[in-house]
PDB file of N, CA and C in Angstrom:
ATOM      1  N   MET A  26       0.982  -1.033   0.653  1.00  0.00           N
ATOM      2  CA  MET A  26      -0.305  -0.508   0.228  1.00  0.00           C
ATOM      3  C   MET A  26       1.251   1.658  -0.231  1.00  0.00           C
ATOM      4  N   LYS A  27       0.154   2.140  -0.364  1.00  0.00           N
ATOM      5  CA  LYS A  27       1.142   3.456  -0.243  1.00  0.00           C
ATOM      6  C   LYS A  27       0.418   4.411  -0.776  1.00  0.00           C
ATOM      7  N   THR A  28       1.826   5.599   0.919  1.00  0.00           N
ATOM      8  CA  THR A  28       1.181   5.998   1.143  1.00  0.00           C
ATOM      9  C   THR A  28       1.578   7.530   0.610  1.00  0.00           C
ATOM     10  N   GLY A  29       1.833   9.181   2.433  1.00  0.00           N
ATOM     11  CA  GLY A  29       2.368   9.756   1.838  1.00  0.00           C
ATOM     12  C   GLY A  29       2.225  10.094   3.264  1.00  0.00           C
ATOM     13  N   VAL A  30       3.297  10.979   3.497  1.00  0.00           N
ATOM     14  CA  VAL A  30       3.759  11.699   5.512  1.00  0.00           C
ATOM     15  C   VAL A  30       5.181  13.296   5.276  1.00  0.00           C
ATOM     16  N   HIS A  31       3.612  14.389   5.404  1.00  0.00           N
ATOM     17  CA  HIS A  31       4.861  15.171   6.406  1.00  0.00           C
ATOM     18  C   HIS A  31       5.323  14.889   7.229  1.00  0.00           C
ATOM     19  N   ILE A  32       6.764  16.040   7.198  1.00  0.00           N
ATOM     20  CA  ILE A  32       7.514  15.300   8.651  1.00  0.00           C
ATOM     21  C   ILE A  32       8.348  16.477   8.552  1.00  0.00           C
ATOM     22  N   ILE A  33       8.390  17.197  10.064  1.00  0.00           N
ATOM     23  CA  ILE A  33       8.773  18.169  11.005  1.00  0.00           C
ATOM     24  C   ILE A  33      10.116  18.163  11.332  1.00  0.00           C
ATOM     25  N   VAL A  34      11.916  18.256  11.253  1.00  0.00           N
ATOM     26  CA  VAL A  34      12.116  17.400  12.567  1.00  0.00           C
ATOM     27  C   VAL A  34      12.966  18.892  12.545  1.00  0.00           C
ATOM     28  N   LYS A  35      12.689  18.312  14.059  1.00  0.00           N
ATOM     29  CA  LYS A  35      13.591  20.265  14.992  1.00  0.00           C
ATOM     30  C   LYS A  35      14.774  18.858  15.570  1.00  0.00           C
ATOM     31  N   GLY A  36      15.528  20.175  15.892  1.00  0.00           N
ATOM     32  CA  GLY A  36      16.894  19.899  16.951  1.00  0.00           C
ATOM     33  C   GLY A  36      18.058  21.083  16.017  1.00  0.00           C
ATOM     34  N   SER A  37      19.905  20.606  15.716  1.00  0.00           N
ATOM     35  CA  SER A  37      20.589  20.612  15.496  1.00  0.00           C
ATOM     36  C   SER A  37      20.697  19.960  13.801  1.00  0.00           C
ATOM     37  N   VAL A  38      20.110  20.384  12.714  1.00  0.00           N
ATOM     38  CA  VAL A  38      19.663  20.046  11.299  1.00  0.00           C
ATOM     39  C   VAL A  38      20.216  20.668  10.785  1.00  0.00           C
ATOM     40  N   GLN A  39      20.162  21.712  11.129  1.00  0.00           N
ATOM     41  CA  GLN A  39      21.148  22.631   9.562  1.00  0.00           C
ATOM     42  C   GLN A  39      22.266  22.988   9.634  1.00  0.00           C
ATOM     43  N   GLY A  40      22.930  23.183   8.229  1.00  0.00           N
ATOM     44  CA  GLY A  40      24.535  23.152   8.434  1.00  0.00           C
ATOM     45  C   GLY A  40      25.500  22.074   8.493  1.00  0.00           C
ATOM     46  N   VAL A  41      24.844  20.763   8.745  1.00  0.00           N
ATOM     47  CA  VAL A  41      24.976  19.389   9.358  1.00  0.00           C
ATOM     48  C   VAL A  41      25.100  18.266   8.000  1.00  0.00           C
ATOM     49  N   GLY A  42      24.679  18.840   7.029  1.00  0.00           N
ATOM     50  CA  GLY A  42      23.991  17.131   5.798  1.00  0.00           C
ATOM     51  C   GLY A  42      23.375  17.472   6.146  1.00  0.00           C
ATOM     52  N   PHE A  43      22.316  17.498   6.575  1.00  0.00           N
ATOM     53  CA  PHE A  43      21.142  16.843   7.227  1.00  0.00           C
ATOM     54  C   PHE A  43      19.848  16.370   5.749  1.00  0.00           C
ATOM     55  N   ARG A  44      19.996  17.571   4.973  1.00  0.00           N
ATOM     56  CA  ARG A  44      19.207  17.703   3.630  1.00  0.00           C
ATOM     57  C   ARG A  44      19.841  16.174   2.567  1.00  0.00           C
ATOM     58  N   TRP A  45      20.839  16.219   2.367  1.00  0.00           N
ATOM     59  CA  TRP A  45      21.656  15.611   2.003  1.00  0.00           C
ATOM     60  C   TRP A  45      21.657  13.704   2.352  1.00  0.00           C
ATOM     61  N   PHE A  46      21.635  13.814   3.319  1.00  0.00           N
ATOM     62  CA  PHE A  46      21.651  13.323   4.568  1.00  0.00           C
ATOM     63  C   PHE A  46      19.723  11.589   3.759  1.00  0.00           C
ATOM     64  N   VAL A  47      18.936  13.094   4.154  1.00  0.00           N
ATOM     65  CA  VAL A  47      17.424  12.729   4.113  1.00  0.00           C
ATOM     66  C   VAL A  47      17.632  12.388   2.340  1.00  0.00           C
ATOM     67  N   GLU A  48      18.046  13.481   1.204  1.00  0.00           N
ATOM     68  CA  GLU A  48      17.981  13.055   0.261  1.00  0.00           C
ATOM     69  C   GLU A  48      18.885  11.389  -0.096  1.00  0.00           C
ATOM     70  N   ARG A  49      19.724  11.153   0.314  1.00  0.00           N
ATOM     71  CA  ARG A  49      20.507  10.177  -0.326  1.00  0.00           C
ATOM     72  C   ARG A  49      19.834   8.574   0.579  1.00  0.00           C
ATOM     73  N   GLU A  50      18.939   8.455   1.372  1.00  0.00           N
ATOM     74  CA  GLU A  50      18.255   7.640   2.667  1.00  0.00           C
ATOM     75  C   GLU A  50      16.763   7.159   1.005  1.00  0.00           C
ATOM     76  N   ALA A  51      16.438   8.501   0.956  1.00  0.00           N
ATOM     77  CA  ALA A  51      15.054   8.526   0.003  1.00  0.00           C
ATOM     78  C   ALA A  51      14.901   7.245  -1.498  1.00  0.00           C
ATOM     79  N   LYS A  52      16.292   8.018  -2.148  1.00  0.00           N
ATOM     80  CA  LYS A  52      16.398   7.823  -3.189  1.00  0.00           C
ATOM     81  C   LYS A  52      17.384   6.060  -3.069  1.00  0.00           C
ATOM     82  N   LYS A  53      17.642   5.824  -1.809  1.00  0.00           N
ATOM     83  CA  LYS A  53      18.216   4.460  -1.640  1.00  0.00           C
ATOM     84  C   LYS A  53      16.750   3.848  -1.891  1.00  0.00           C
ATOM     85  N   LEU A  54      15.490   3.991  -0.924  1.00  0.00           N
ATOM     86  CA  LEU A  54      14.921   3.562  -1.336  1.00  0.00           C
ATOM     87  C   LEU A  54      13.209   3.478  -1.778  1.00  0.00           C
ATOM     88  N   GLY A  55      13.866   4.659  -3.247  1.00  0.00           N
ATOM     89  CA  GLY A  55      13.221   4.842  -4.183  1.00  0.00           C
ATOM     90  C   GLY A  55      11.676   5.764  -3.708  1.00  0.00           C
ATOM     91  N   LEU A  56      11.986   6.278  -2.364  1.00  0.00           N
ATOM     92  CA  LEU A  56      10.724   7.249  -1.820  1.00  0.00           C
ATOM     93  C   LEU A  56      10.509   8.206  -3.204  1.00  0.00           C
ATOM     94  N   ASN A  57       9.730   8.878  -3.065  1.00  0.00           N
ATOM     95  CA  ASN A  57       9.496  10.547  -3.698  1.00  0.00           C
ATOM     96  C   ASN A  57       9.334  11.590  -3.199  1.00  0.00           C
ATOM     97  N   GLY A  58       9.513  12.880  -3.081  1.00  0.00           N
ATOM     98  CA  GLY A  58       9.467  13.731  -2.634  1.00  0.00           C
ATOM     99  C   GLY A  58      10.197  14.768  -2.512  1.00  0.00           C
ATOM    100  N   TYR A  59      10.342  15.627  -1.129  1.00  0.00           N
ATOM    101  CA  TYR A  59      11.311  17.087  -0.649  1.00  0.00           C
ATOM    102  C   TYR A  59      11.665  16.235  -0.054  1.00  0.00           C
ATOM    103  N   VAL A  60      12.671  17.358   0.772  1.00  0.00           N
ATOM    104  CA  VAL A  60      13.130  17.946   1.968  1.00  0.00           C
ATOM    105  C   VAL A  60      13.987  19.470   1.663  1.00  0.00           C
ATOM    106  N   LYS A  61      13.770  20.393   2.910  1.00  0.00           N
ATOM    107  CA  LYS A  61      13.564  21.937   2.671  1.00  0.00           C
ATOM    108  C   LYS A  61      14.631  22.002   3.939  1.00  0.00           C
ATOM    109  N   ASN A  62      15.157  23.388   4.123  1.00  0.00           N
ATOM    110  CA  ASN A  62      15.294  23.711   5.387  1.00  0.00           C
ATOM    111  C   ASN A  62      13.813  24.935   5.856  1.00  0.00           C
ATOM    112  N   LEU A  63      13.706  25.246   6.587  1.00  0.00           N
ATOM    113  CA  LEU A  63      12.329  26.119   7.168  1.00  0.00           C
ATOM    114  C   LEU A  63      13.639  27.562   7.525  1.00  0.00           C
ATOM    115  N   PHE A  64      12.752  28.051   7.857  1.00  0.00           N
ATOM    116  CA  PHE A  64      13.092  29.858   8.309  1.00  0.00           C
ATOM    117  C   PHE A  64      13.193  29.241  10.149  1.00  0.00           C
ATOM    118  N   SER A  65      12.499  28.516  10.762  1.00  0.00           N
ATOM    119  CA  SER A  65      12.394  28.293  12.258  1.00  0.00           C
ATOM    120  C   SER A  65      13.825  27.082  12.611  1.00  0.00           C
ATOM    121  N   GLY A  66      14.547  26.374  11.947  1.00  0.00           N
ATOM    122  CA  GLY A  66      15.959  26.166  12.175  1.00  0.00           C
ATOM    123  C   GLY A  66      15.321  24.770  11.726  1.00  0.00           C
ATOM    124  N   ASN A  67      14.096  23.724  11.153  1.00  0.00           N
ATOM    125  CA  ASN A  67      14.059  23.104  11.606  1.00  0.00           C
ATOM    126  C   ASN A  67      14.091  22.723  10.037  1.00  0.00           C
ATOM    127  N   VAL A  68      13.496  21.008   9.918  1.00  0.00           N
ATOM    128  CA  VAL A  68      13.719  20.574   8.109  1.00  0.00           C
ATOM    129  C   VAL A  68      12.274  20.042   8.214  1.00  0.00           C
ATOM    130  N   GLU A  69      11.761  20.194   6.323  1.00  0.00           N
ATOM    131  CA  GLU A  69      10.911  19.840   6.092  1.00  0.00           C
ATOM    132  C   GLU A  69      10.680  18.970   5.180  1.00  0.00           C
ATOM    133  N   VAL A  70       9.926  16.852   4.988  1.00  0.00           N
ATOM    134  CA  VAL A  70      10.247  16.722   4.369  1.00  0.00           C
ATOM    135  C   VAL A  70       8.765  15.942   3.784  1.00  0.00           C
ATOM    136  N   GLU A  71       8.618  15.686   3.132  1.00  0.00           N
ATOM    137  CA  GLU A  71       7.169  15.413   2.305  1.00  0.00           C
ATOM    138  C   GLU A  71       7.969  14.407   1.374  1.00  0.00           C
ATOM    139  N   VAL A  72       6.750  12.961   1.616  1.00  0.00           N
ATOM    140  CA  VAL A  72       7.647  11.692   0.899  1.00  0.00           C
ATOM    141  C   VAL A  72       6.452  11.218   0.510  1.00  0.00           C
ATOM    142  N   GLU A  73       6.587  10.153  -0.593  1.00  0.00           N
ATOM    143  CA  GLU A  73       5.444   9.204  -1.116  1.00  0.00           C
ATOM    144  C   GLU A  73       6.268   8.095  -1.354  1.00  0.00           C
ATOM    145  N   GLY A  74       5.394   6.771  -0.698  1.00  0.00           N
ATOM    146  CA  GLY A  74       6.016   6.136  -1.801  1.00  0.00           C
ATOM    147  C   GLY A  74       5.366   4.816  -0.835  1.00  0.00           C
ATOM    148  N   GLU A  75       5.913   3.513  -1.118  1.00  0.00           N
ATOM    149  CA  GLU A  75       5.432   2.472  -0.431  1.00  0.00           C
ATOM    150  C   GLU A  75       5.311   2.500   1.287  1.00  0.00           C
ATOM    151  N   ARG A  76       4.646   1.851   1.863  1.00  0.00           N
ATOM    152  CA  ARG A  76       4.180   2.272   3.610  1.00  0.00           C
ATOM    153  C   ARG A  76       5.693   1.811   4.135  1.00  0.00           C
ATOM    154  N   GLY A  77       6.002   0.391   4.369  1.00  0.00           N
ATOM    155  CA  GLY A  77       7.103  -0.037   4.854  1.00  0.00           C
ATOM    156  C   GLY A  77       8.091   0.818   4.612  1.00  0.00           C
ATOM    157  N   LEU A  78       9.108   0.639   3.278  1.00  0.00           N
ATOM    158  CA  LEU A  78       9.274   1.854   3.493  1.00  0.00           C
ATOM    159  C   LEU A  78       9.125   3.765   3.618  1.00  0.00           C
ATOM    160  N   VAL A  79       8.604   4.203   3.538  1.00  0.00           N
ATOM    161  CA  VAL A  79       7.853   5.274   4.469  1.00  0.00           C
ATOM    162  C   VAL A  79       8.611   5.693   5.761  1.00  0.00           C
ATOM    163  N   GLU A  80       8.381   3.878   6.394  1.00  0.00           N
ATOM    164  CA  GLU A  80       8.565   4.395   7.645  1.00  0.00           C
ATOM    165  C   GLU A  80      10.054   4.027   8.435  1.00  0.00           C
ATOM    166  N   GLU A  81      10.366   2.905   7.228  1.00  0.00           N
ATOM    167  CA  GLU A  81      12.227   2.967   7.720  1.00  0.00           C
ATOM    168  C   GLU A  81      12.571   4.239   7.234  1.00  0.00           C
ATOM    169  N   LEU A  82      12.565   5.405   6.495  1.00  0.00           N
ATOM    170  CA  LEU A  82      12.752   6.350   6.534  1.00  0.00           C
ATOM    171  C   LEU A  82      12.502   7.635   7.299  1.00  0.00           C
ATOM    172  N   VAL A  83      11.341   6.909   7.886  1.00  0.00           N
ATOM    173  CA  VAL A  83      10.619   7.784   9.068  1.00  0.00           C
ATOM    174  C   VAL A  83      12.160   6.890  10.416  1.00  0.00           C
ATOM    175  N   LYS A  84      11.523   6.020  10.469  1.00  0.00           N
ATOM    176  CA  LYS A  84      12.970   5.340  11.698  1.00  0.00           C
ATOM    177  C   LYS A  84      14.783   6.522  11.336  1.00  0.00           C
ATOM    178  N   LYS A  85      14.763   6.379  10.387  1.00  0.00           N
ATOM    179  CA  LYS A  85      16.185   7.228  10.212  1.00  0.00           C
ATOM    180  C   LYS A  85      16.216   8.633  10.670  1.00  0.00           C
ATOM    181  N   LEU A  86      15.047   9.360  10.156  1.00  0.00           N
ATOM    182  CA  LEU A  86      14.942  10.910  10.497  1.00  0.00           C
ATOM    183  C   LEU A  86      15.095  10.935  12.084  1.00  0.00           C
ATOM    184  N   LYS A  87      14.623  10.281  12.483  1.00  0.00           N
ATOM    185  CA  LYS A  87      13.937   9.838  14.248  1.00  0.00           C
ATOM    186  C   LYS A  87      15.901  10.126  14.915  1.00  0.00           C
ATOM    187  N   VAL A  88      16.740   9.553  14.302  1.00  0.00           N
ATOM    188  CA  VAL A  88      18.030   9.396  14.232  1.00  0.00           C
ATOM    189  C   VAL A  88      19.001  10.994  13.508  1.00  0.00           C
ATOM    190  N   GLY A  89      18.689  10.332  12.426  1.00  0.00           N
ATOM    191  CA  GLY A  89      19.678  11.751  11.862  1.00  0.00           C
ATOM    192  C   GLY A  89      20.859  11.068  11.048  1.00  0.00           C
ATOM    193  N   ASN A  90      21.776  12.189  11.061  1.00  0.00           N
ATOM    194  CA  ASN A  90      22.763  11.228  10.645  1.00  0.00           C
ATOM    195  C   ASN A  90      23.561  11.417  11.943  1.00  0.00           C
ATOM    196  N   ARG A  91      25.036  11.961  11.390  1.00  0.00           N
ATOM    197  CA  ARG A  91      26.191  11.050  12.403  1.00  0.00           C
ATOM    198  C   ARG A  91      26.529  12.597  12.932  1.00  0.00           C
ATOM    199  N   MET A  92      26.051  14.236  12.248  1.00  0.00           N
ATOM    200  CA  MET A  92      26.365  15.900  13.039  1.00  0.00           C
ATOM    201  C   MET A  92      25.330  16.134  12.931  1.00  0.00           C
ATOM    202  N   SER A  93      24.515  16.070  12.956  1.00  0.00           N
ATOM    203  CA  SER A  93      22.466  15.430  13.671  1.00  0.00           C
ATOM    204  C   SER A  93      22.837  15.510  14.776  1.00  0.00           C
ATOM    205  N   ARG A  94      21.634  16.400  15.592  1.00  0.00           N
ATOM    206  CA  ARG A  94      21.249  16.399  16.786  1.00  0.00           C
ATOM    207  C   ARG A  94      20.181  16.515  16.698  1.00  0.00           C
ATOM    208  N   VAL A  95      18.521  14.718  16.349  1.00  0.00           N
ATOM    209  CA  VAL A  95      17.440  15.835  16.268  1.00  0.00           C
ATOM    210  C   VAL A  95      17.241  15.168  17.745  1.00  0.00           C
ATOM    211  N   THR A  96      16.271  16.162  18.192  1.00  0.00           N
ATOM    212  CA  THR A  96      15.551  16.656  19.844  1.00  0.00           C
ATOM    213  C   THR A  96      14.054  16.586  19.334  1.00  0.00           C
ATOM    214  N   GLY A  97      13.235  15.894  17.544  1.00  0.00           N
ATOM    215  CA  GLY A  97      11.829  15.852  18.156  1.00  0.00           C
ATOM    216  C   GLY A  97      11.063  15.555  16.270  1.00  0.00           C
ATOM    217  N   VAL A  98      10.652  14.386  16.643  1.00  0.00           N
ATOM    218  CA  VAL A  98       9.957  15.061  14.546  1.00  0.00           C
ATOM    219  C   VAL A  98       8.566  14.482  15.051  1.00  0.00           C
ATOM    220  N   GLN A  99       7.847  15.726  14.085  1.00  0.00           N
ATOM    221  CA  GLN A  99       6.405  16.194  14.011  1.00  0.00           C
ATOM    222  C   GLN A  99       5.836  14.811  12.881  1.00  0.00           C
ATOM    223  N   ILE A 100       5.111  13.965  13.154  1.00  0.00           N
ATOM    224  CA  ILE A 100       4.265  13.145  12.099  1.00  0.00           C
ATOM    225  C   ILE A 100       2.869  12.839  11.118  1.00  0.00           C
ATOM    226  N   LYS A 101       2.934  13.317  10.210  1.00  0.00           N
ATOM    227  CA  LYS A 101       0.905  13.438   9.403  1.00  0.00           C
ATOM    228  C   LYS A 101       1.420  13.196   8.464  1.00  0.00           C
ATOM    229  N   TRP A 102       0.918  11.963   8.553  1.00  0.00           N
ATOM    230  CA  TRP A 102      -0.250  10.593   7.809  1.00  0.00           C
ATOM    231  C   TRP A 102      -0.514  11.535   6.493  1.00  0.00           C
ATOM    232  N   LEU A 103      -0.693  10.570   5.271  1.00  0.00           N
ATOM    233  CA  LEU A 103      -0.678  11.667   4.106  1.00  0.00           C
ATOM    234  C   LEU A 103      -1.847  10.357   3.269  1.00  0.00           C
ATOM    235  N   ASP A 104      -2.994  11.113   2.583  1.00  0.00           N
ATOM    236  CA  ASP A 104      -3.537  10.030   0.980  1.00  0.00           C
ATOM    237  C   ASP A 104      -1.389   9.863   0.195  1.00  0.00           C
ATOM    238  N   PHE A 105      -1.524   8.993  -0.240  1.00  0.00           N
ATOM    239  CA  PHE A 105      -0.711   9.261  -1.285  1.00  0.00           C
ATOM    240  C   PHE A 105      -1.267   9.625  -2.902  1.00  0.00           C
ATOM    241  N   GLU A 106      -0.667  10.478  -3.962  1.00  0.00           N
ATOM    242  CA  GLU A 106      -1.077  11.281  -4.452  1.00  0.00           C
ATOM    243  C   GLU A 106      -0.330  11.134  -5.354  1.00  0.00           C
ATOM    244  N   ASP A 107       0.745  10.380  -5.253  1.00  0.00           N
ATOM    245  CA  ASP A 107       1.934  10.683  -6.846  1.00  0.00           C
ATOM    246  C   ASP A 107       1.588  11.666  -7.747  1.00  0.00           C
ATOM    247  N   LYS A 108       2.086  12.731  -6.493  1.00  0.00           N
ATOM    248  CA  LYS A 108       2.308  14.040  -6.778  1.00  0.00           C
ATOM    249  C   LYS A 108       3.640  14.662  -7.007  1.00  0.00           C
ATOM    250  N   PHE A 109       4.841  13.560  -6.876  1.00  0.00           N
ATOM    251  CA  PHE A 109       6.339  13.934  -6.464  1.00  0.00           C
ATOM    252  C   PHE A 109       6.548  12.789  -7.950  1.00  0.00           C
ATOM    253  N   LYS A 110       8.007  13.298  -8.746  1.00  0.00           N
ATOM    254  CA  LYS A 110       8.620  12.577  -9.581  1.00  0.00           C
ATOM    255  C   LYS A 110      10.296  12.541  -8.939  1.00  0.00           C
ATOM    256  N   GLY A 111      10.350  11.595  -8.868  1.00  0.00           N
ATOM    257  CA  GLY A 111      12.303  11.693  -8.317  1.00  0.00           C
ATOM    258  C   GLY A 111      12.187  12.161  -6.453  1.00  0.00           C
ATOM    259  N   PHE A 112      13.320  12.316  -5.846  1.00  0.00           N
ATOM    260  CA  PHE A 112      12.912  13.285  -4.854  1.00  0.00           C
ATOM    261  C   PHE A 112      14.080  13.872  -5.006  1.00  0.00           C
ATOM    262  N   GLN A 113      13.850  15.446  -3.856  1.00  0.00           N
ATOM    263  CA  GLN A 113      15.115  16.882  -4.540  1.00  0.00           C
ATOM    264  C   GLN A 113      14.801  17.830  -3.497  1.00  0.00           C
ATOM    265  N   ILE A 114      16.350  18.554  -3.037  1.00  0.00           N
ATOM    266  CA  ILE A 114      16.624  18.849  -2.310  1.00  0.00           C
ATOM    267  C   ILE A 114      15.918  20.606  -2.264  1.00  0.00           C
ATOM    268  N   ARG A 115      14.888  21.141  -1.999  1.00  0.00           N
ATOM    269  CA  ARG A 115      14.220  22.384  -2.390  1.00  0.00           C
ATOM    270  C   ARG A 115      15.237  23.313  -1.365  1.00  0.00           C
ATOM    271  N   PHE A 116      15.639  23.935  -2.039  1.00  0.00           N
ATOM    272  CA  PHE A 116      16.026  25.147  -1.664  1.00  0.00           C
ATOM    273  C   PHE A 116      15.297  27.076  -0.924  1.00  0.00           C
TER     274      PHE A 116
END
């Protein structure tokens, strides 16, 4: 079953390669969507794909890369809309 998810990652997640980490992991899992920095200092991720693979990415985001320090993750599950082609970093 395919699904979508909107995620806000909080903590020390800007300026530490976090967006590139998310892009790499999402592409490895074959997920589509985007990642971008927010003015608040948080990172926004929206992704679509097979539910099990999306859940796997969510687990990785809760841990982060070795330079980041994730302190919280807000998750909102969405209906699958097939609105993304590939995965990208948005600036």
